[in-house]
Coordinates of C-alpha atoms in Angstrom, one line a residue:
M223 CA -36.4 -52.8 -42.7
E224 CA -33.1 -51.4 -43.8
N225 CA -34.6 -47.9 -43.9
A226 CA -35.9 -48.1 -40.4
A227 CA -33.0 -48.7 -39.3
K228 CA -31.1 -46.5 -41.3
I229 CA -33.7 -43.7 -39.4
I230 CA -33.7 -45.5 -35.9
T231 CA -29.5 -45.2 -36.7
E232 CA -30.2 -41.5 -37.4
L233 CA -32.4 -40.6 -35.1
N234 CA -30.5 -42.2 -32.6
N235 CA -26.7 -39.9 -34.2
R236 CA -29.6 -36.7 -33.3
C237 CA -29.9 -37.7 -29.9
A238 CA -26.6 -38.0 -28.9
S239 CA -25.0 -35.0 -30.6
L240 CA -28.6 -33.1 -28.8
E241 CA -27.3 -34.6 -25.6
Q242 CA -24.2 -33.8 -26.1
Q243 CA -25.4 -29.7 -27.2
V244 CA -26.9 -30.0 -24.4
A245 CA -24.5 -30.6 -21.7
E246 CA -22.4 -28.0 -23.4
L247 CA -25.2 -24.7 -23.2
T248 CA -25.4 -26.3 -19.5
V249 CA -21.8 -26.0 -18.3
K250 CA -22.3 -23.0 -20.0
L251 CA -24.6 -21.5 -18.1
N252 CA -23.4 -22.9 -14.9
W253 CA -20.8 -21.1 -16.0
Y254 CA -22.3 -17.5 -16.7
E255 CA -25.0 -18.1 -14.2
E256 CA -21.5 -18.4 -11.9
Q257 CA -20.0 -15.5 -13.7
F258 CA -23.1 -13.5 -13.0
R259 CA -23.3 -14.2 -9.0
L260 CA -20.1 -12.9 -8.5
S261 CA -20.1 -9.7 -10.2
Q262 CA -23.2 -8.9 -8.4
Q263 CA -21.2 -10.3 -5.2
K264 CA -18.6 -7.9 -6.4
R265 CA -21.1 -5.2 -7.4
F266 CA -23.4 -5.1 -3.8
G267 CA -21.7 -7.5 -1.6
R268 CA -19.4 -7.3 1.1
S269 CA -15.8 -8.0 0.3
T270 CA -14.3 -8.6 3.3
E271 CA -12.4 -12.5 2.6
K272 CA -13.2 -13.6 6.0
T273 CA -14.0 -17.1 6.2
N274 CA -17.7 -17.1 8.7
P275 CA -16.8 -19.8 11.2
D276 CA -19.1 -22.3 11.5
Q277 CA -17.2 -23.1 8.0
L278 CA -14.3 -24.8 10.0
L279 CA -17.5 -26.9 11.6
L280 CA -17.4 -28.7 7.8
F281 CA -13.7 -30.4 9.9
N282 CA -12.1 -32.4 13.1
E283 CA -11.9 -28.6 14.3
A284 CA -10.5 -30.7 17.6
E285 CA -7.8 -32.1 15.5
T286 CA -7.6 -29.3 13.0
E287 CA -6.9 -26.8 15.9
A288 CA -5.4 -29.3 18.9
K289 CA -2.1 -28.0 20.4
P290 CA -0.9 -30.7 22.1
E291 CA 2.6 -29.3 23.4
A292 CA 0.2 -26.4 24.3
P293 CA 0.4 -26.5 28.9
E294 CA -2.8 -26.9 30.9
P295 CA -4.6 -23.4 32.1
T296 CA -4.6 -23.0 35.5
M297 CA -6.6 -21.4 38.0
E298 CA -5.3 -18.7 40.8
E299 CA -6.5 -15.8 42.7
I300 CA -5.3 -11.9 41.7
T301 CA -5.3 -9.1 43.1
Y302 CA -3.8 -5.9 41.8
R303 CA -4.2 -3.0 41.3
R304 CA -5.5 -0.9 38.5
K305 CA -4.4 2.4 37.9
K306 CA -7.6 4.6 35.7
K307 CA -7.2 4.1 31.9
Q308 CA -6.0 7.9 29.8
G309 CA -9.2 9.3 28.5
K310 CA -9.2 9.0 24.7
R311 CA -9.7 12.7 24.5
E312 CA -6.6 13.0 26.5
A313 CA -5.0 10.5 24.0
Q314 CA -5.9 12.2 20.8
L315 CA -4.8 15.4 21.8
E316 CA -1.9 14.6 23.9
N317 CA 0.8 15.3 20.7
L318 CA -0.7 18.3 19.3
P319 CA 0.6 22.1 20.7
V320 CA -1.9 23.8 23.5
E321 CA -2.6 27.1 23.1
T322 CA -3.9 27.9 26.8
V323 CA -6.5 31.2 26.9
E324 CA -6.6 31.8 30.6
Y325 CA -10.4 33.4 32.3
R326 CA -10.0 35.8 35.6
L327 CA -13.0 38.6 37.5
P328 CA -11.5 42.1 36.5
P329 CA -9.5 42.4 40.9
E330 CA -13.2 44.9 40.9
E331 CA -14.5 41.8 41.0
Q332 CA -12.4 39.2 43.2
V333 CA -14.3 40.6 46.3
C334 CA -16.8 38.3 48.5
S335 CA -20.0 39.2 48.4
C336 CA -20.9 38.3 51.4
C337 CA -18.7 39.6 53.8
G338 CA -15.9 42.3 51.3
E339 CA -12.7 40.4 52.0
S340 CA -10.9 39.5 48.0
L341 CA -11.1 35.9 47.2
H342 CA -8.1 34.1 46.7
E343 CA -7.7 31.3 43.0
M344 CA -9.1 28.1 44.8
S345 CA -9.8 25.8 41.8
T346 CA -10.0 25.6 38.1
E347 CA -11.8 24.4 35.4
V348 CA -10.9 23.0 32.0
R349 CA -12.0 22.0 28.8
Q350 CA -10.0 21.8 26.0
E351 CA -11.6 21.7 22.3
L352 CA -9.1 21.2 18.5
K353 CA -8.8 24.0 16.8
V354 CA -7.9 23.5 12.8
I355 CA -6.4 26.2 11.4
P356 CA -7.1 25.8 7.3
A357 CA -4.6 27.0 5.2
Q358 CA -3.2 29.9 4.1
V359 CA -1.1 31.7 0.9
S360 CA 1.4 34.1 1.8
V361 CA 4.8 36.0 0.5
I362 CA 8.6 35.5 1.2
R363 CA 10.3 37.9 0.5
H364 CA 14.2 37.5 0.5
V365 CA 16.4 40.3 0.9
R366 CA 19.5 39.5 0.7
Y367 CA 21.9 42.8 1.5
V368 CA 25.7 43.3 -0.5
Y369 CA 28.1 45.1 1.8
A370 CA 31.7 46.8 -0.1
C371 CA 34.1 49.3 1.7
R372 CA 33.5 53.0 1.8
R373 CA 38.0 53.2 1.9
C374 CA 38.2 51.5 -0.7
Q375 CA 35.8 53.4 -2.4
K376 CA 37.2 56.6 -2.3
E377 CA 41.1 55.3 -2.3
D378 CA 41.6 52.4 -3.4
I379 CA 41.3 50.9 -7.9
Q380 CA 38.8 47.7 -6.5
T381 CA 36.0 47.3 -3.7
P382 CA 36.2 44.4 -2.2
I383 CA 31.8 43.1 -2.1
V384 CA 30.6 40.6 -0.2
T385 CA 27.4 39.3 -0.6
A386 CA 25.3 37.5 2.2
P387 CA 24.8 34.2 1.8
M388 CA 20.9 33.1 1.4
P389 CA 19.4 30.1 1.0
A390 CA 19.3 28.4 -3.6
P391 CA 15.9 27.9 -4.0
V392 CA 14.2 24.7 -5.3
L393 CA 12.9 26.2 -8.2
P394 CA 15.4 29.6 -9.8
G395 CA 13.4 32.1 -11.8
S396 CA 10.1 31.1 -10.0
I397 CA 7.9 31.6 -7.6
A398 CA 7.5 28.6 -5.6
S399 CA 8.9 27.4 -2.3
P400 CA 9.8 23.9 -0.4
S401 CA 6.0 24.3 1.3
A402 CA 4.2 25.6 -1.8
V403 CA 5.9 22.5 -3.8
A404 CA 5.4 20.1 -1.3
Y405 CA 2.0 21.1 -0.5
I406 CA 0.6 20.7 -3.7
M407 CA 2.7 17.1 -4.2
S408 CA 1.3 15.8 -0.5
Q409 CA -2.1 17.1 -1.8
K410 CA -2.2 15.5 -5.5
Y411 CA -0.7 12.1 -3.7
V412 CA -1.7 12.2 -0.6
Q413 CA -5.0 13.2 0.1
G414 CA -5.9 12.4 -3.8
L415 CA -6.8 15.8 -4.7
P416 CA -7.0 16.6 -8.6
L417 CA -4.4 19.8 -9.5
Y418 CA -8.4 21.6 -10.9
R419 CA -9.1 21.0 -7.5
Q420 CA -6.2 22.7 -6.2
E421 CA -6.9 25.4 -8.7
Q422 CA -9.9 26.1 -7.3
Q423 CA -8.7 25.9 -3.8
L424 CA -5.8 29.1 -4.2
S425 CA -8.8 30.9 -6.4
R426 CA -10.6 30.9 -3.0
L427 CA -7.1 31.6 -1.1
G428 CA -6.3 34.7 -3.5
V429 CA -4.1 33.5 -6.1
D430 CA -3.9 33.0 -9.2
L431 CA -2.2 29.9 -10.2
S432 CA -2.7 27.3 -13.0
R433 CA -2.6 23.9 -13.1
Q434 CA -0.4 23.6 -15.5
T435 CA 1.7 25.5 -13.7
M436 CA 1.5 23.0 -10.3
A437 CA 2.6 20.7 -13.1
N438 CA 5.1 21.9 -14.1
W439 CA 7.0 22.4 -10.5
M440 CA 6.0 18.5 -8.9
I441 CA 8.0 17.4 -13.0
Q442 CA 10.2 19.9 -12.3
G443 CA 10.9 19.4 -8.6
A444 CA 10.7 15.7 -8.9
N445 CA 13.4 15.3 -11.4
R446 CA 16.1 18.1 -10.4
W447 CA 15.8 16.6 -6.2
L448 CA 14.2 13.8 -5.3
V449 CA 14.8 11.0 -8.8
P450 CA 18.8 11.4 -6.8
L451 CA 17.3 10.1 -3.9
Y452 CA 15.1 7.8 -6.5
D453 CA 18.4 6.2 -7.9
R454 CA 19.6 5.7 -4.5
M455 CA 16.9 4.2 -2.5
H456 CA 16.9 2.2 -5.7
K457 CA 20.0 1.0 -5.1
H458 CA 19.6 0.2 -1.4
L459 CA 16.8 -1.5 -2.9
L460 CA 17.8 -4.1 -4.5
K461 CA 21.1 -4.8 -2.2
Q462 CA 18.0 -6.5 -0.5
D463 CA 18.1 -10.7 -0.6
I464 CA 13.5 -10.0 0.0
L465 CA 11.9 -7.8 -2.4
H466 CA 8.0 -7.9 -3.1
A467 CA 6.4 -6.8 -6.7
D468 CA 3.1 -5.8 -8.2
E469 CA 1.8 -3.5 -10.8
T470 CA -1.9 -1.9 -11.0
T471 CA -2.9 0.3 -15.1
L472 CA -2.5 3.8 -15.5
Q473 CA -3.2 5.5 -18.9
V474 CA -1.4 8.6 -20.1
L475 CA -3.0 9.8 -23.0
Q476 CA -0.4 11.7 -25.0
E477 CA 2.5 7.8 -25.4
P478 CA 4.2 8.9 -28.5
G479 CA 3.0 5.7 -31.1
R480 CA 0.0 4.5 -28.7
S481 CA -3.8 5.4 -28.8
A482 CA -5.0 8.2 -26.1
G483 CA -7.2 4.6 -24.9
S484 CA -4.0 2.3 -24.6
K485 CA -3.4 0.7 -21.0
S486 CA 0.6 1.7 -19.8
Y487 CA 1.4 0.1 -16.2
M488 CA 2.6 1.2 -12.7
W489 CA 4.9 -1.5 -11.2
L490 CA 5.8 -1.9 -7.5
Y491 CA 8.1 -3.2 -6.3
R492 CA 9.9 -2.7 -2.0
T493 CA 11.8 -4.0 0.9
G494 CA 10.0 -6.6 3.4
R495 CA 9.2 -6.6 6.6
E496 CA 13.2 -7.5 8.2
S497 CA 15.0 -4.3 6.5
P498 CA 14.9 -0.7 5.8
A499 CA 11.2 -0.4 4.6
I500 CA 11.9 0.6 0.6
V501 CA 8.8 1.8 -1.5
L502 CA 9.4 2.0 -5.8
F503 CA 6.8 2.9 -8.1
D504 CA 8.7 2.4 -11.4
Y505 CA 5.9 3.7 -15.0
Q506 CA 6.0 1.9 -18.0
T507 CA 3.9 1.1 -20.9
T508 CA 3.9 -2.4 -21.2
R509 CA 2.8 -5.7 -18.0
A510 CA 5.8 -8.0 -20.4
N511 CA 8.7 -9.4 -18.0
K512 CA 11.6 -7.5 -19.0
H513 CA 10.5 -5.1 -17.0
P514 CA 11.5 -6.6 -14.5
S515 CA 13.6 -7.6 -15.5
R516 CA 15.9 -4.3 -16.4
F517 CA 14.5 -2.8 -12.5
L518 CA 15.7 -5.6 -10.7
S519 CA 18.4 -6.1 -12.5
G520 CA 21.9 -7.8 -10.1
F521 CA 18.9 -8.6 -7.6
K522 CA 19.5 -11.7 -6.3
G523 CA 17.2 -13.9 -3.6
Y524 CA 13.3 -14.6 -3.1
L525 CA 10.6 -12.0 -4.4
H526 CA 6.9 -12.2 -3.6
V527 CA 4.3 -12.3 -6.3
D528 CA 0.9 -13.0 -7.6
G529 CA -0.3 -15.8 -10.4
Y530 CA 1.2 -13.2 -13.4
A531 CA 3.3 -15.5 -15.2
G532 CA 5.3 -12.3 -16.0
Y533 CA 7.3 -12.8 -13.8
N534 CA 8.1 -16.2 -14.9
G535 CA 11.2 -15.0 -16.9
L536 CA 13.4 -13.4 -14.5
P537 CA 16.9 -14.8 -13.4
P538 CA 17.2 -17.6 -11.9
D539 CA 19.0 -16.1 -9.2
I540 CA 15.5 -14.9 -8.2
T541 CA 13.4 -16.9 -6.8
L542 CA 9.4 -17.2 -7.1
V543 CA 7.7 -16.4 -4.1
G544 CA 3.7 -16.7 -4.6
C545 CA 0.6 -15.8 -2.8
W546 CA -1.7 -17.9 -0.7
A547 CA -4.6 -14.8 -0.2
H548 CA -4.5 -15.0 -4.7
A549 CA -5.3 -18.6 -3.2
R550 CA -7.6 -19.0 -0.4
R551 CA -9.6 -16.0 -2.7
K552 CA -9.8 -18.4 -5.4
F553 CA -12.3 -20.9 -3.3
D554 CA -14.0 -17.9 -2.4
E555 CA -15.5 -16.5 -4.8
A556 CA -16.2 -20.5 -5.6
L557 CA -18.4 -19.5 -2.1
K558 CA -19.6 -17.0 -3.6
V559 CA -20.8 -17.7 -7.3
L560 CA -22.3 -21.1 -5.4
P561 CA -27.0 -20.3 -5.0
L562 CA -27.4 -18.9 -1.4
D563 CA -29.5 -22.7 -0.9
K564 CA -25.6 -24.9 -1.5
R565 CA -23.3 -22.2 0.2
N566 CA -23.8 -23.2 3.6
T567 CA -23.6 -27.1 2.7
P568 CA -20.5 -28.8 2.6
V569 CA -19.5 -28.6 -0.3
A570 CA -15.5 -29.8 -1.4
A571 CA -14.5 -25.3 -1.9
K572 CA -15.1 -24.8 2.1
E573 CA -12.8 -27.9 2.5
G574 CA -10.4 -26.3 0.2
L575 CA -10.8 -22.5 1.3
G576 CA -10.2 -24.6 5.0
F577 CA -6.8 -25.6 4.8
C578 CA -6.0 -22.2 3.5
N579 CA -6.9 -20.4 6.3
Q580 CA -5.4 -23.5 8.6
L581 CA -1.8 -22.0 6.7
F582 CA -3.3 -18.2 7.5
A583 CA -4.0 -19.5 11.5
I584 CA -1.2 -20.0 12.4
E585 CA 0.1 -17.7 10.6
R586 CA -1.2 -15.3 12.8
E587 CA 0.1 -17.2 15.4
L588 CA 4.1 -17.0 14.8
K589 CA 3.7 -13.2 13.9
D590 CA 6.3 -11.6 16.8
V591 CA 8.2 -14.3 15.9
T592 CA 12.3 -15.1 15.3
P593 CA 12.1 -16.2 12.0
E594 CA 14.2 -18.8 13.6
E595 CA 11.6 -19.5 15.4
R596 CA 9.2 -19.3 12.4
F597 CA 11.2 -21.4 10.0
R598 CA 10.8 -24.8 12.7
S599 CA 6.7 -24.2 13.4
R600 CA 6.0 -23.8 9.7
Q601 CA 8.2 -27.0 9.2
K602 CA 7.1 -28.5 12.0
R603 CA 2.7 -27.2 11.8
S604 CA 2.5 -25.7 8.1
L605 CA 4.1 -28.2 6.0
P606 CA 1.7 -31.2 6.8
V607 CA -1.1 -28.6 5.9
V608 CA 0.6 -27.8 2.5
E609 CA 1.2 -32.2 1.9
A610 CA -2.1 -32.6 2.3
F611 CA -3.3 -29.8 0.6
L612 CA -1.4 -30.9 -2.6
A613 CA -3.0 -34.3 -2.2
W614 CA -6.2 -33.1 -2.6
L615 CA -5.8 -31.3 -5.5
K616 CA -4.6 -33.5 -7.0
F617 CA -7.9 -35.3 -5.9
Q618 CA -10.5 -32.8 -7.1
A619 CA -8.0 -31.9 -9.8
P620 CA -10.2 -34.9 -12.8
R621 CA -12.9 -34.7 -11.0
V622 CA -14.0 -31.0 -11.3
L623 CA -15.1 -28.5 -15.2
P624 CA -12.4 -26.1 -15.5
K625 CA -13.5 -24.0 -16.7
G626 CA -16.1 -23.2 -13.3
A627 CA -14.6 -21.0 -11.0
F628 CA -13.9 -23.9 -8.2
G629 CA -11.9 -25.4 -11.1
Q630 CA -10.4 -22.4 -11.8
A631 CA -9.1 -21.6 -8.1
I632 CA -7.8 -25.4 -8.3
S633 CA -6.7 -25.0 -11.3
Y634 CA -4.4 -21.6 -10.1
C635 CA -2.9 -23.6 -6.7
L636 CA -2.1 -26.5 -8.7
N637 CA -0.2 -24.3 -11.8
Q638 CA 1.1 -21.4 -8.8
W639 CA 2.4 -24.6 -7.0
D640 CA 6.0 -24.5 -6.6
K641 CA 5.8 -20.5 -6.3
L642 CA 2.9 -21.4 -3.5
K643 CA 4.8 -23.8 -0.9
A644 CA 8.2 -21.6 -1.0
F645 CA 6.9 -19.2 1.6
L646 CA 8.5 -22.3 3.8
L647 CA 12.2 -21.9 2.7
D648 CA 12.5 -18.8 5.3
G649 CA 11.4 -17.8 8.4
R650 CA 11.7 -14.8 7.3
L651 CA 9.3 -14.4 3.5
E652 CA 5.6 -13.9 4.3
I653 CA 3.2 -16.0 2.9
D654 CA 1.6 -13.7 1.4
N655 CA 1.9 -10.9 -0.6
N656 CA -0.2 -8.1 0.8
R657 CA 2.4 -5.5 1.8
S658 CA 2.6 -4.8 -1.4
E659 CA -1.0 -4.9 -2.4
R660 CA -1.5 -2.5 0.9
S661 CA 1.2 -0.7 -0.9
I662 CA -0.1 -0.2 -4.2
K663 CA -3.4 1.2 -2.8
P664 CA -2.9 4.5 -2.4
F665 CA -1.6 4.3 -6.6
V666 CA -4.9 3.2 -7.0
I667 CA -7.3 5.6 -4.3
G668 CA -5.4 8.0 -6.3
R669 CA -6.4 6.9 -9.5
K670 CA -10.3 6.7 -9.1
N671 CA -9.9 11.2 -8.3
W672 CA -7.5 11.9 -11.3
L673 CA -8.2 9.3 -14.0
F674 CA -4.8 9.2 -16.2
S675 CA -1.8 11.2 -17.2
N676 CA -1.0 13.3 -19.0
T677 CA 2.8 12.1 -20.7
P678 CA 5.2 10.4 -19.9
R679 CA 7.2 13.1 -18.1
G680 CA 4.6 13.2 -15.8
A681 CA 3.7 9.6 -14.9
K682 CA 7.6 9.0 -14.8
A683 CA 7.6 12.1 -11.8
S684 CA 4.3 10.6 -10.7
A685 CA 6.0 7.3 -10.1
T686 CA 9.2 8.7 -7.8
I687 CA 6.9 11.4 -6.3
Y688 CA 4.2 8.6 -5.5
S689 CA 7.9 6.3 -4.2
I690 CA 9.3 9.2 -2.0
I691 CA 5.7 9.3 -0.3
E692 CA 5.0 5.8 0.9
S693 CA 9.2 5.9 1.8
A694 CA 7.7 8.1 3.7
K695 CA 4.9 6.8 4.7
E696 CA 6.7 3.8 5.7
N697 CA 9.1 4.8 7.9
N698 CA 6.8 6.6 10.2
L699 CA 6.9 9.9 8.8
N700 CA 4.6 13.3 7.4
P701 CA 4.9 13.4 3.8
H702 CA 4.1 17.6 3.1
A703 CA 6.4 17.8 6.0
Y704 CA 9.7 14.8 5.2
L705 CA 9.6 17.1 1.1
E706 CA 9.3 20.5 2.5
C707 CA 12.4 19.4 4.2
L708 CA 13.6 18.1 0.8
F709 CA 13.2 21.2 -1.2
E710 CA 14.9 22.9 1.4
K711 CA 18.3 20.3 2.1
L712 CA 18.8 19.4 -1.0
P713 CA 18.7 23.0 -3.2
N714 CA 22.1 23.4 -0.6
V715 CA 23.7 20.4 -0.3
D716 CA 26.2 18.1 -2.9
L717 CA 24.2 15.4 -4.7
Q718 CA 26.9 13.7 -6.5
D719 CA 28.2 13.2 -2.6
D720 CA 26.0 9.0 -2.1
G721 CA 27.1 9.9 1.8
V722 CA 24.2 13.3 1.6
L723 CA 21.7 11.7 -0.3
D724 CA 22.1 8.9 2.5
S725 CA 21.0 11.6 5.5
F726 CA 18.5 12.6 3.3
L727 CA 16.4 9.1 2.9
P728 CA 13.7 7.8 4.7
W729 CA 14.8 5.8 7.6
S730 CA 17.5 8.4 8.0
D731 CA 17.9 9.2 11.9
T732 CA 19.4 12.7 11.0
L733 CA 16.7 13.8 9.9
P734 CA 14.5 16.7 11.3
A735 CA 12.6 15.6 14.3
V736 CA 10.3 17.3 12.7
C737 CA 9.8 15.3 9.6
R738 CA 8.5 12.6 12.5
I739 CA 4.2 12.0 13.3
Q740 CA 4.5 12.0 16.9
R741 CA 2.3 9.1 17.7

């Protein structure tokens, strides 16, 4: 009997152990299946995060979308005259220079074939075509004349020499011109065209210009003329009280003490919607929080960030504002990892997504209102949704697997809660950090083409050039025309004068009209 009881106890223990092992393996299997479905979705599925309107039917849409203060629509009869709309083609061409080619009959043919009388111009027929002028290369020879007095040459011991003034070159001792340096920079940093492709392109135009020479031009041009402008923009950035920040990886091959495969980082800092558009990139070797602390030294106010913990060590004068787009994305991913037969069922992930959608719907309606009105509306409409969402998160937290996609979405929101609710503090704040993500996207896309920087000097120059170009784009400037203007004017002015530098900032009203995009 004792042996039988002992065997039964061992078998029970073994069954319990196996059941626990099966449960653990089931959790792991579900997690791997979620990751597989998510990777398949990212690889082959649509990248949009827009919510299917049918998902809103899971909630009481009549209550969530109702606006009791909105007036009832009235019926009225309206009669009006509508002006003929301008054609799309005419609108596309209206701001372009026009070259007119006229076709007339020779005088001897301007005779009526019926009666022989002279013909007169009755009307015209017009056909418009878009003419594209490809890149052309030419040589500008600067000839400066030197003058002397013949009488003094003959009679006096000293002869005064007068030399005609000539603009300073962008790079002394080089054949580089302002237009050439601006063109190479804009081709790489706006169009994403690597230097080796530009080398081939220029060769087909009859110019033998190596990529090493072009790289030197960009580094020297950035260090000589763009860095002072960058530093001035940095000072203006720190004077603001609302900023956005983000970061992404960068590979630099020849960093001292690091392998070629090491990850470096390009940090981005930019202003919000209520101030001059300033976009600054900062190259650093790591993702440590000492880098934003150093760059933002002296800044006081709100900083929009994502969920990266490195921002948590910033000074207490900086209030972090979280990104609801990241929170929403977690629930969207939790839906995408579900099997197809469960995605259209009333699962809890859809409910969490619905809370986020309600907040974004309110923000869309408040897009064009004043900050004061936006603050009041958020307190009245958004705050109840935020409070209900927090209660729902606390209810769900102990009931989900923490390592699953839905559990990670719950944990993310709870861990980031102080940052997520911070957008309610000021009507100028935004509900997400998409502004900085849009600004860093050109760098991410360009990186797919040129892949890496060769040296830290090149990475720093790239950060400076990207800052000038992206700030120019944000201020409705043509990047190439703006760069060419800078390289023409800055070598001939006093760069120590802050007032002079301010006149060349991307939002300056004194910039030439040629720098601006005509819309």
